[in-house]
Amino acid sequence: MRNLRWAGAAAFAVALVAGQAPSDGARWWSHILYLADDRLEGRNTGSEGYRQAAIYVAGEFERAGLKPAGTSGYFQPVKFRSREIVEDHSSLALTRHGAAEPLTLGEDAMLSMRVDPAEHIDAPLAFVGYGLTVPEMNYDDLSGLDLHGKIAVYVSAGPASIPGPLSSHYQTAAERGPFLQRAGALGTCTVMNPIAMDIPWPRAALSRFQPAMALDYADMDETFGQKFSCVINPEHLDKWLEGSGHTSEEILKLARQRQPLPRFPLDGRLKARVEVRRSELESPNVAAILPGSDPELKDEYVVLSAHLDHVGVGRPINGDSIYNGAMDDASGVATLLDIAERLHRWGSKLGRSLLLITVTGEEKGLLGSKYFAAHPTVRPEQIVADLNVDMFLPLFSLKILTVYGLEESDLGKQVRTVAEPMGIRIQGDLEPQRNIFIRSDQYSFIRRGVPSLAFKVGYEKGTPEEATAKQWLKERYHAPSDDIHQPVDLRAAADFDKVILAVAEAVANQSERPRWNSESFFRRFATHGN
Ligand SMILES: [Zn+2]
């Protein structure tokens, strides 16, 4: 645990007593102490705890002199439909030659509420490799397949032949959906890819009791007529492959090596009964503006985003049932508040305006940011960039900054220009197979054409820092222990906030608006000449 120090309440108290404008991360940490307190019960979308968190953020925005940028003061309410599995009344089985082999929910597989499932399913299964269609690479796992009335089973990964961002993009539900629909798929079963599993299966499986949510707007539905969705534990994949002539050892080895996967029909049918508890709710994004001062640039906005929601109260782990989400993502919200406060204290004047937004529903599928990007409270063409901060993990000193989207737009160059003189080395994504670039709110902006970046405290492969970061994911990611009683490096957090602020300032002050690089895949979404 080298380089770590215990950031407890005592350290915080000392900083406050010192009475100086804290630059050592104490103010950043103070926001986490509030947002990740048990009292806020893990800030689940739509919950009372989330509402309290939203009020807190709005209050801090106001204290920092920011102007409201919601539809109702600082708030932009978003409507959701919620679905919760009633597992006692649900079941899953494979039937072969008249005999049913029941599957254990939570062990063999879990029923997903990602789509609104039919109550009864009885359908044949087809293994479709990675289930990926990437038109620009002429790659299609579904080509020539008739999946009408069938459940498509695929490994959640992609072959090495497809570059990271492209592979990530086409693995999203929004991109896969239309291709699966065209092939006729009734639903999907996703085999989790062991090498990309941040969370061990037993803990991932506990999340099945948390409600899934969808935006409650007809034009924002992304289920493409699918009537069933489940997730398969790779350890029990053999049950599904029985009689197909293929083994899980063979399939998972190929997936691990990112080799092409075979496609073949599976023996037998899937039989499911799914009972769902449905409800409707509302939960706000919280948005504020620091007006720019340049007459030419002030009507353009640099967005700083972080998600305010976490996953709430769930099944207990080690006797604790509150999933506080201190790093995920109270830490990113705290960075935004810290930045707002610094700008206020210094009376900083920037060319462009800054739009700070803490969004709801990230854990449910980037829903709050998706809603904001579709219904921005400023004109969409005025948004020139998004800098997103989600779980940046200040567990050791900030010497390297990992930047997602580094090679995609000239924001990458800007980050280097700003951070390298501060003694920070910039690196791109070391693990594209984890799909980080599409796994947080920047992606909602990218899809609307906005050049974007996301950031984490970086490390080199094979170092103790890597081990610390991996250990954190294994033990604390989406677990109740991501709380205020964990060791973090306050100095690293303070340094991180400083760099993100410097990047935001540079982007707000540069004369040209940021542009996608000409060879970037994501440039296709550009709509405003950026
Ligand atoms: Zn999360």
Coordinates of C-alpha atoms and ligand atoms in Angstrom, one line a residue:
M1 CA 0.0 0.0 0.0
R2 CA 2.9 2.3 -0.8
N3 CA 2.1 5.9 -1.5
L4 CA -1.3 5.7 0.2
R5 CA -2.3 7.6 3.1
W6 CA -5.3 7.4 5.3
A7 CA -7.7 10.3 4.6
G8 CA -9.8 10.2 7.6
A9 CA -11.9 12.8 9.4
A10 CA -8.9 13.8 11.4
A11 CA -6.9 15.0 8.4
F12 CA -9.9 16.9 7.2
A13 CA -10.3 18.7 10.6
V14 CA -6.7 19.7 10.7
A15 CA -6.9 21.3 7.3
L16 CA -10.0 23.3 8.3
V17 CA -8.4 24.4 11.6
A18 CA -5.4 25.7 9.6
G19 CA -7.9 28.2 8.2
Q20 CA -6.3 28.6 4.8
A21 CA -7.8 28.1 1.4
P22 CA -7.2 24.4 1.3
S23 CA -5.2 23.2 -1.7
D24 CA -4.4 19.8 -0.3
G25 CA -7.6 18.1 -1.3
A26 CA -9.4 18.8 1.9
R27 CA -12.2 20.7 0.3
W28 CA -12.5 18.0 -2.4
W29 CA -12.7 15.4 0.4
S30 CA -15.3 17.4 2.3
H31 CA -17.8 17.1 -0.6
I32 CA -17.3 13.3 -0.6
L33 CA -17.9 13.2 3.2
Y34 CA -21.3 14.7 2.5
L35 CA -22.2 12.8 -0.7
A36 CA -21.0 9.4 0.3
D37 CA -22.3 9.5 3.9
D38 CA -24.6 6.6 4.8
R39 CA -27.4 9.2 5.3
L40 CA -27.6 9.6 1.5
E41 CA -28.0 5.9 1.1
G42 CA -25.9 5.5 -2.1
R43 CA -27.8 8.2 -4.1
N44 CA -29.8 5.9 -6.3
T45 CA -31.5 7.5 -9.2
G46 CA -34.9 8.7 -8.0
S47 CA -34.2 8.2 -4.3
E48 CA -34.5 10.6 -1.4
G49 CA -30.8 10.3 -0.9
Y50 CA -30.2 11.4 -4.5
R51 CA -32.6 14.3 -4.0
Q52 CA -30.6 15.5 -1.0
A53 CA -27.4 15.2 -3.0
A54 CA -28.9 17.2 -5.9
I55 CA -29.9 20.0 -3.4
Y56 CA -26.4 19.9 -2.0
V57 CA -24.8 20.3 -5.4
A58 CA -27.2 23.1 -6.4
G59 CA -26.3 24.9 -3.1
E60 CA -22.6 24.6 -3.8
F61 CA -23.1 25.8 -7.3
E62 CA -24.9 28.9 -5.9
R63 CA -22.2 29.5 -3.3
A64 CA -19.6 29.5 -6.1
G65 CA -21.6 32.2 -7.9
L66 CA -22.6 30.0 -10.8
K67 CA -25.8 30.7 -12.7
P68 CA -28.6 28.1 -12.8
A69 CA -28.7 26.2 -16.1
G70 CA -31.5 23.7 -15.5
T71 CA -35.1 24.0 -16.6
S72 CA -36.2 24.6 -13.0
G73 CA -33.4 26.6 -11.3
Y74 CA -30.3 24.4 -11.3
F75 CA -32.4 21.3 -11.8
Q76 CA -33.4 19.5 -15.1
P77 CA -35.9 16.8 -14.0
V78 CA -35.7 13.6 -16.0
K79 CA -38.4 10.9 -16.1
F80 CA -37.6 7.2 -15.8
R81 CA -39.3 3.9 -16.0
S82 CA -38.0 1.4 -13.4
R83 CA -37.9 -2.4 -13.6
E84 CA -37.1 -4.8 -10.8
I85 CA -36.9 -8.5 -11.1
V86 CA -39.1 -10.6 -8.8
E87 CA -36.8 -13.5 -8.8
D88 CA -38.8 -15.8 -6.6
H89 CA -41.4 -15.8 -9.3
S90 CA -39.0 -16.1 -12.2
S91 CA -37.1 -19.1 -13.7
L92 CA -34.7 -20.0 -16.4
A93 CA -34.1 -23.4 -18.0
L94 CA -32.5 -25.1 -21.0
T95 CA -34.7 -27.8 -22.5
R96 CA -33.2 -30.6 -24.6
H97 CA -35.0 -33.5 -26.1
G98 CA -37.9 -33.0 -23.8
A99 CA -35.9 -32.7 -20.6
A100 CA -35.5 -29.4 -18.8
E101 CA -32.3 -28.5 -17.1
P102 CA -33.1 -25.7 -14.7
L103 CA -30.5 -22.9 -14.3
T104 CA -29.7 -21.3 -11.0
L105 CA -30.5 -17.5 -11.2
G106 CA -27.5 -15.6 -9.9
E107 CA -25.1 -18.5 -10.4
D108 CA -25.5 -19.8 -13.9
A109 CA -27.0 -16.6 -15.3
M110 CA -29.0 -13.5 -14.4
L111 CA -32.1 -12.1 -16.0
S112 CA -31.5 -8.6 -17.2
M113 CA -34.1 -5.8 -16.9
R114 CA -32.2 -3.8 -19.6
V115 CA -35.1 -4.5 -21.9
D116 CA -38.8 -4.8 -20.8
P117 CA -39.0 -8.6 -20.9
A118 CA -41.9 -10.8 -22.0
E119 CA -43.4 -12.8 -19.2
H120 CA -42.8 -16.1 -21.0
I121 CA -40.0 -17.1 -23.4
D122 CA -39.6 -20.4 -25.1
A123 CA -37.1 -20.0 -27.9
P124 CA -34.2 -21.7 -29.8
L125 CA -30.7 -20.3 -29.2
A126 CA -27.9 -19.4 -31.6
F127 CA -24.3 -18.7 -30.7
V128 CA -23.2 -15.6 -32.7
G129 CA -19.6 -15.1 -31.7
Y130 CA -19.1 -11.6 -30.5
G131 CA -22.6 -10.6 -31.9
L132 CA -20.9 -7.6 -33.5
T133 CA -21.6 -5.8 -36.7
V134 CA -19.0 -3.1 -37.8
P135 CA -19.9 -1.9 -41.3
E136 CA -16.7 0.1 -41.9
M137 CA -14.6 -3.0 -41.2
N138 CA -16.8 -5.2 -43.3
Y139 CA -17.2 -7.3 -40.1
D140 CA -20.5 -9.0 -39.4
D141 CA -21.1 -11.8 -36.9
L142 CA -24.8 -11.8 -37.9
S143 CA -24.3 -12.0 -41.7
G144 CA -26.5 -14.6 -43.3
L145 CA -28.1 -15.6 -40.0
D146 CA -31.8 -15.9 -39.6
L147 CA -32.4 -15.1 -35.9
H148 CA -36.2 -14.7 -36.2
G149 CA -37.7 -15.9 -32.9
K150 CA -34.3 -16.8 -31.6
I151 CA -32.2 -15.8 -28.7
A152 CA -28.7 -14.6 -29.8
V153 CA -25.9 -15.7 -27.4
Y154 CA -22.6 -13.8 -27.7
V155 CA -19.4 -13.0 -25.8
S156 CA -19.2 -9.5 -24.7
A157 CA -15.9 -8.6 -26.4
G158 CA -14.5 -8.0 -29.8
P159 CA -11.7 -9.4 -32.0
A160 CA -8.3 -7.8 -32.2
S161 CA -8.9 -6.9 -35.8
I162 CA -11.3 -4.1 -34.8
P163 CA -9.7 -1.0 -33.2
G164 CA -10.6 -0.2 -29.6
P165 CA -13.0 2.8 -30.0
L166 CA -14.7 1.2 -33.0
S167 CA -15.2 -2.1 -31.2
S168 CA -16.5 -0.3 -28.0
H169 CA -18.9 1.8 -30.0
Y170 CA -20.5 -1.1 -31.8
Q171 CA -20.8 -3.0 -28.6
T172 CA -23.3 -0.5 -27.2
A173 CA -26.9 -1.5 -27.0
A174 CA -27.8 1.5 -29.2
E175 CA -25.6 0.2 -32.0
R176 CA -26.0 -3.5 -31.7
G177 CA -29.8 -3.2 -31.4
P178 CA -30.7 -2.3 -35.0
F179 CA -28.5 -5.1 -36.4
L180 CA -30.0 -7.7 -34.0
Q181 CA -33.5 -6.4 -34.8
R182 CA -32.8 -6.7 -38.6
A183 CA -31.6 -10.3 -38.1
G184 CA -34.9 -10.9 -36.2
A185 CA -33.5 -11.7 -32.7
L186 CA -36.1 -12.0 -30.0
G187 CA -33.6 -11.3 -27.3
T188 CA -30.0 -11.8 -26.2
C189 CA -27.8 -13.6 -23.7
T190 CA -24.4 -12.0 -23.1
V191 CA -21.5 -14.1 -21.9
M192 CA -19.4 -11.9 -19.7
N193 CA -15.8 -11.8 -20.9
P194 CA -13.6 -13.0 -18.0
I195 CA -10.7 -10.7 -19.0
A196 CA -12.9 -7.6 -19.0
M197 CA -14.8 -8.3 -15.8
D198 CA -14.0 -5.5 -13.4
I199 CA -16.2 -7.1 -10.8
P200 CA -16.0 -10.8 -9.8
W201 CA -19.2 -12.7 -10.8
P202 CA -20.6 -13.2 -7.3
R203 CA -20.7 -9.4 -6.7
A204 CA -21.8 -8.6 -10.3
A205 CA -24.7 -11.1 -9.8
L206 CA -25.8 -9.2 -6.6
S207 CA -26.5 -6.2 -8.8
R208 CA -29.4 -8.1 -10.4
F209 CA -31.6 -7.0 -7.5
Q210 CA -31.1 -3.4 -8.2
P211 CA -33.8 -1.8 -10.4
A212 CA -32.9 -1.2 -14.0
M213 CA -34.1 2.0 -15.5
A214 CA -35.0 3.4 -18.9
L215 CA -35.8 7.0 -20.0
D216 CA -39.5 7.4 -20.1
Y217 CA -39.7 9.1 -23.5
A218 CA -40.9 7.3 -26.6
D219 CA -38.2 8.8 -28.8
M220 CA -35.4 7.6 -26.5
D221 CA -36.2 3.9 -26.4
E222 CA -33.1 1.8 -27.2
T223 CA -34.5 -1.8 -26.8
F224 CA -35.2 -2.4 -30.5
G225 CA -38.1 -4.7 -29.9
Q226 CA -36.1 -7.1 -27.8
K227 CA -38.2 -9.2 -25.4
F228 CA -35.5 -10.9 -23.4
S229 CA -32.1 -10.3 -22.0
C230 CA -29.8 -12.3 -19.8
V231 CA -26.2 -12.4 -18.7
I232 CA -24.3 -15.7 -18.6
N233 CA -21.6 -16.6 -16.1
P234 CA -18.6 -17.6 -18.2
E235 CA -17.8 -20.3 -15.6
H236 CA -21.0 -22.1 -16.5
L237 CA -21.0 -21.6 -20.2
D238 CA -20.6 -25.3 -20.8
K239 CA -24.2 -25.9 -19.8
W240 CA -25.3 -23.8 -22.7
L241 CA -22.8 -25.3 -25.2
E242 CA -23.7 -28.9 -24.4
G243 CA -24.4 -30.9 -27.6
S244 CA -23.1 -28.1 -29.9
G245 CA -19.7 -29.7 -30.4
H246 CA -18.0 -26.7 -28.8
T247 CA -16.6 -26.1 -25.3
S248 CA -16.4 -23.1 -23.1
E249 CA -12.6 -23.7 -22.8
E250 CA -12.3 -23.3 -26.6
I251 CA -14.6 -20.2 -26.8
L252 CA -13.2 -18.4 -23.9
K253 CA -9.6 -19.0 -24.9
L254 CA -10.3 -17.5 -28.3
A255 CA -12.1 -14.6 -26.7
R256 CA -9.1 -14.0 -24.3
Q257 CA -6.8 -14.0 -27.3
R258 CA -9.3 -11.7 -29.2
Q259 CA -9.4 -14.2 -32.0
P260 CA -12.4 -14.7 -34.4
L261 CA -15.1 -16.8 -32.8
P262 CA -17.2 -19.5 -34.5
R263 CA -21.0 -19.2 -35.0
F264 CA -23.3 -22.2 -34.5
P265 CA -26.7 -23.2 -33.4
L266 CA -27.1 -24.3 -29.8
D267 CA -28.8 -27.6 -28.9
G268 CA -32.1 -27.1 -27.2
R269 CA -34.3 -24.2 -26.3
L270 CA -34.3 -21.5 -23.6
K271 CA -37.4 -21.4 -21.4
A272 CA -37.9 -18.4 -19.1
R273 CA -40.5 -17.0 -16.9
V274 CA -39.9 -13.4 -15.9
E275 CA -41.8 -11.4 -13.3
V276 CA -41.1 -7.7 -13.1
R277 CA -42.1 -5.0 -10.7
R278 CA -42.5 -1.8 -12.7
S279 CA -42.7 1.8 -11.5
E280 CA -42.2 5.4 -12.8
L281 CA -40.0 8.1 -11.2
E282 CA -38.3 11.4 -11.7
S283 CA -34.7 12.5 -10.9
P284 CA -32.9 15.7 -11.9
N285 CA -29.6 16.6 -13.5
V286 CA -28.1 19.6 -11.8
A287 CA -26.6 22.2 -14.1
A288 CA -24.9 25.6 -13.7
I289 CA -23.0 28.1 -15.8
L290 CA -20.0 30.3 -15.3
P291 CA -20.5 32.9 -18.0
G292 CA -17.6 33.6 -20.3
S293 CA -16.2 37.1 -20.8
D294 CA -15.1 37.1 -24.4
P295 CA -17.7 38.8 -26.6
E296 CA -16.9 36.4 -29.5
L297 CA -16.7 33.2 -27.4
K298 CA -19.0 33.6 -24.4
D299 CA -22.0 31.9 -26.2
E300 CA -20.0 28.7 -26.5
Y301 CA -19.9 26.3 -23.7
V302 CA -17.2 23.9 -22.4
V303 CA -19.1 21.2 -20.4
L304 CA -17.6 19.7 -17.3
S305 CA -19.6 16.6 -16.3
A306 CA -19.7 14.0 -13.5
H307 CA -22.4 11.6 -12.3
L308 CA -24.2 12.3 -9.1
D309 CA -26.1 9.0 -8.8
H310 CA -24.8 5.7 -7.6
V311 CA -26.5 2.4 -7.1
G312 CA -28.2 2.9 -3.7
V313 CA -29.0 0.3 -1.2
G314 CA -28.4 -3.3 -2.2
R315 CA -27.7 -6.8 -1.0
P316 CA -25.3 -6.6 2.0
I317 CA -21.6 -7.5 1.6
N318 CA -19.8 -8.0 4.9
G319 CA -22.9 -6.7 6.7
D320 CA -23.0 -3.4 4.8
S321 CA -25.9 -2.8 2.4
I322 CA -25.2 0.9 1.5
Y323 CA -23.3 1.3 -1.7
N324 CA -21.9 4.8 -1.0
G325 CA -20.2 5.4 -4.3
A326 CA -17.4 7.6 -2.7
M327 CA -15.1 7.2 -5.7
D328 CA -18.0 6.3 -8.1
D329 CA -18.7 9.1 -8.6
A330 CA -18.9 11.4 -5.6
S331 CA -15.2 12.0 -6.3
G332 CA -16.0 13.4 -9.8
V333 CA -18.8 15.6 -8.5
A334 CA -16.4 16.8 -5.8
T335 CA -13.8 17.7 -8.5
L336 CA -16.4 19.9 -10.3
L337 CA -17.4 21.6 -7.0
D338 CA -13.7 22.1 -6.1
I339 CA -13.1 23.6 -9.6
A340 CA -16.1 25.9 -9.3
E341 CA -14.9 27.1 -5.9
R342 CA -11.4 27.8 -7.1
L343 CA -12.7 29.8 -10.1
H344 CA -14.9 31.8 -7.7
R345 CA -12.1 32.5 -5.2
W346 CA -9.8 33.7 -7.9
G347 CA -12.5 35.6 -9.8
S348 CA -11.3 33.9 -12.9
K349 CA -12.5 35.2 -16.3
L350 CA -12.6 32.7 -19.1
G351 CA -13.3 33.3 -22.8
R352 CA -16.0 30.7 -23.3
S353 CA -18.6 29.9 -20.7
L354 CA -18.3 26.8 -18.6
L355 CA -21.3 24.5 -18.1
L356 CA -21.0 22.3 -15.1
I357 CA -23.4 19.4 -14.9
T358 CA -23.8 16.6 -12.5
V359 CA -26.1 14.0 -14.1
T360 CA -28.5 11.4 -12.8
G361 CA -29.0 7.8 -14.1
E362 CA -25.4 7.1 -15.2
E363 CA -25.4 3.7 -13.5
K364 CA -28.6 2.9 -15.3
G365 CA -26.9 3.4 -18.7
L366 CA -25.8 7.0 -19.0
L367 CA -29.4 8.0 -19.0
G368 CA -29.2 11.5 -17.4
S369 CA -26.4 12.6 -19.8
K370 CA -28.2 11.0 -22.7
Y371 CA -31.3 13.1 -21.8
F372 CA -29.3 16.3 -21.4
A373 CA -27.4 15.8 -24.6
A374 CA -30.7 15.3 -26.4
H375 CA -32.3 18.2 -24.6
P376 CA -29.5 20.6 -23.6
T377 CA -30.4 23.8 -21.8
V378 CA -28.2 25.8 -24.1
R379 CA -28.3 25.5 -27.9
P380 CA -26.7 22.2 -28.9
E381 CA -24.3 23.8 -31.4
Q382 CA -23.0 26.0 -28.6
I383 CA -21.5 23.0 -26.8
V384 CA -17.9 22.8 -27.9
A385 CA -16.4 20.1 -25.6
D386 CA -17.2 17.8 -22.8
L387 CA -14.6 16.9 -20.1
N388 CA -16.0 14.1 -18.0
V389 CA -14.7 13.0 -14.6
D390 CA -15.8 9.6 -13.4
M391 CA -14.1 7.6 -10.7
F392 CA -10.6 8.9 -11.4
L393 CA -9.1 6.9 -8.6
P394 CA -6.5 9.1 -6.7
L395 CA -5.0 6.1 -5.0
F396 CA -1.4 7.1 -5.6
S397 CA 0.4 10.2 -6.7
L398 CA -0.5 11.8 -10.0
K399 CA 2.5 11.4 -12.2
I400 CA 0.6 10.0 -15.2
L401 CA -2.8 11.1 -16.4
T402 CA -4.7 8.5 -18.5
V403 CA -6.8 10.3 -21.0
Y404 CA -9.6 8.5 -22.8
G405 CA -10.2 9.9 -26.3
L406 CA -6.7 11.2 -26.5
E407 CA -6.2 10.4 -30.1
E408 CA -9.7 11.3 -31.3
S409 CA -9.7 15.1 -31.2
D410 CA -7.4 18.1 -30.8
L411 CA -8.4 18.2 -27.2
G412 CA -5.7 15.6 -26.8
K413 CA -3.0 18.0 -28.0
Q414 CA -4.5 20.7 -25.6
V415 CA -4.2 18.3 -22.6
R416 CA -0.5 17.6 -23.4
T417 CA 0.2 21.3 -23.8
V418 CA -1.3 22.0 -20.4
A419 CA -0.3 19.0 -18.3
E420 CA 3.2 18.3 -19.5
P421 CA 4.7 21.6 -18.1
M422 CA 3.0 20.6 -14.8
G423 CA 5.2 17.5 -14.8
I424 CA 2.5 15.1 -15.7
R425 CA 2.9 12.5 -18.4
I426 CA -0.1 11.9 -20.6
Q427 CA -1.0 8.4 -21.9
G428 CA -4.0 6.9 -23.8
D429 CA -6.1 4.0 -22.8
L430 CA -4.0 1.0 -21.8
E431 CA -6.9 -1.4 -21.8
P432 CA -9.2 -0.7 -24.7
Q433 CA -11.0 -4.0 -24.0
R434 CA -12.6 -2.5 -20.9
N435 CA -14.6 -0.1 -23.1
I436 CA -14.0 2.8 -20.7
F437 CA -14.4 5.4 -23.5
I438 CA -18.1 4.5 -23.9
R439 CA -18.8 3.6 -20.3
S440 CA -19.3 7.0 -18.9
D441 CA -21.2 10.2 -19.7
Q442 CA -18.8 11.7 -22.2
Y443 CA -20.2 9.2 -24.6
S444 CA -23.6 10.9 -24.6
F445 CA -21.9 14.0 -25.8
I446 CA -19.7 12.2 -28.3
R447 CA -22.8 10.7 -29.9
R448 CA -24.0 14.3 -30.4
G449 CA -20.8 15.3 -32.1
V450 CA -19.1 17.0 -29.2
P451 CA -15.3 16.3 -28.9
S452 CA -14.8 14.8 -25.4
L453 CA -12.3 13.4 -23.0
A454 CA -12.4 11.4 -19.8
F455 CA -9.6 11.2 -17.3
K456 CA -8.1 8.9 -14.6
V457 CA -5.0 8.9 -12.4
G458 CA -2.7 6.8 -14.6
Y459 CA -0.1 4.1 -14.0
E460 CA 2.3 1.9 -16.0
K461 CA 1.7 -1.8 -16.5
G462 CA 3.5 -4.1 -14.2
T463 CA 3.9 -1.5 -11.4
P464 CA 2.7 -1.5 -7.8
E465 CA 0.3 1.3 -8.8
E466 CA -1.3 -1.0 -11.3
A467 CA -1.7 -3.6 -8.6
T468 CA -3.3 -1.0 -6.3
A469 CA -5.8 0.1 -9.0
K470 CA -6.7 -3.5 -9.9
Q471 CA -7.1 -4.4 -6.3
W472 CA -9.5 -1.5 -5.8
L473 CA -11.6 -2.6 -8.7
K474 CA -11.8 -6.1 -7.5
E475 CA -12.6 -5.2 -3.9
R476 CA -14.4 -1.9 -3.9
Y477 CA -15.8 -1.1 -7.3
H478 CA -19.6 -1.2 -7.0
A479 CA -19.3 -2.6 -3.5
P480 CA -20.4 -1.0 -0.1
S481 CA -16.7 -0.6 0.7
D482 CA -16.4 2.3 -1.9
D483 CA -17.1 4.5 1.1
I484 CA -15.5 7.3 3.2
H485 CA -13.5 4.8 5.1
Q486 CA -11.0 4.0 2.4
P487 CA -7.5 5.2 1.8
V488 CA -7.2 7.9 -0.9
D489 CA -4.3 10.2 -1.8
L490 CA -5.6 13.7 -1.1
R491 CA -2.6 15.3 -2.7
A492 CA -3.2 13.3 -5.9
A493 CA -6.9 14.4 -5.9
A494 CA -5.8 18.1 -5.5
D495 CA -3.3 17.8 -8.3
F496 CA -5.9 16.1 -10.5
D497 CA -8.4 18.9 -9.9
K498 CA -5.7 21.5 -10.8
V499 CA -5.0 19.8 -14.1
I500 CA -8.6 19.4 -15.1
L501 CA -9.2 23.0 -14.2
A502 CA -6.2 24.1 -16.3
V503 CA -7.4 22.0 -19.2
A504 CA -10.9 23.5 -18.9
E505 CA -9.4 27.0 -18.9
A506 CA -7.3 26.3 -21.9
V507 CA -10.2 24.9 -23.9
A508 CA -12.4 27.8 -22.8
N509 CA -9.7 30.3 -23.9
Q510 CA -8.5 28.8 -27.2
S511 CA -9.5 30.8 -30.2
E512 CA -10.8 27.8 -32.3
R513 CA -13.4 25.4 -31.0
P514 CA -12.1 21.8 -30.6
R515 CA -12.3 19.5 -33.6
W516 CA -12.3 15.8 -34.1
N517 CA -9.2 14.5 -35.8
S518 CA -9.8 13.9 -39.4
E519 CA -9.1 10.1 -39.0
S520 CA -11.2 9.7 -35.9
F521 CA -14.1 7.3 -36.1
F522 CA -16.2 9.6 -33.9
R523 CA -16.0 12.5 -36.3
R524 CA -19.0 11.0 -38.1
F525 CA -21.2 12.4 -35.3
A526 CA -19.9 15.9 -35.8
T527 CA -22.7 18.2 -36.8
H528 CA -21.5 21.7 -36.2
G529 CA -18.3 21.8 -38.1
N530 CA -16.3 20.5 -35.2
Ligands
ZN1 ZN -20.4 3.0 -11.3

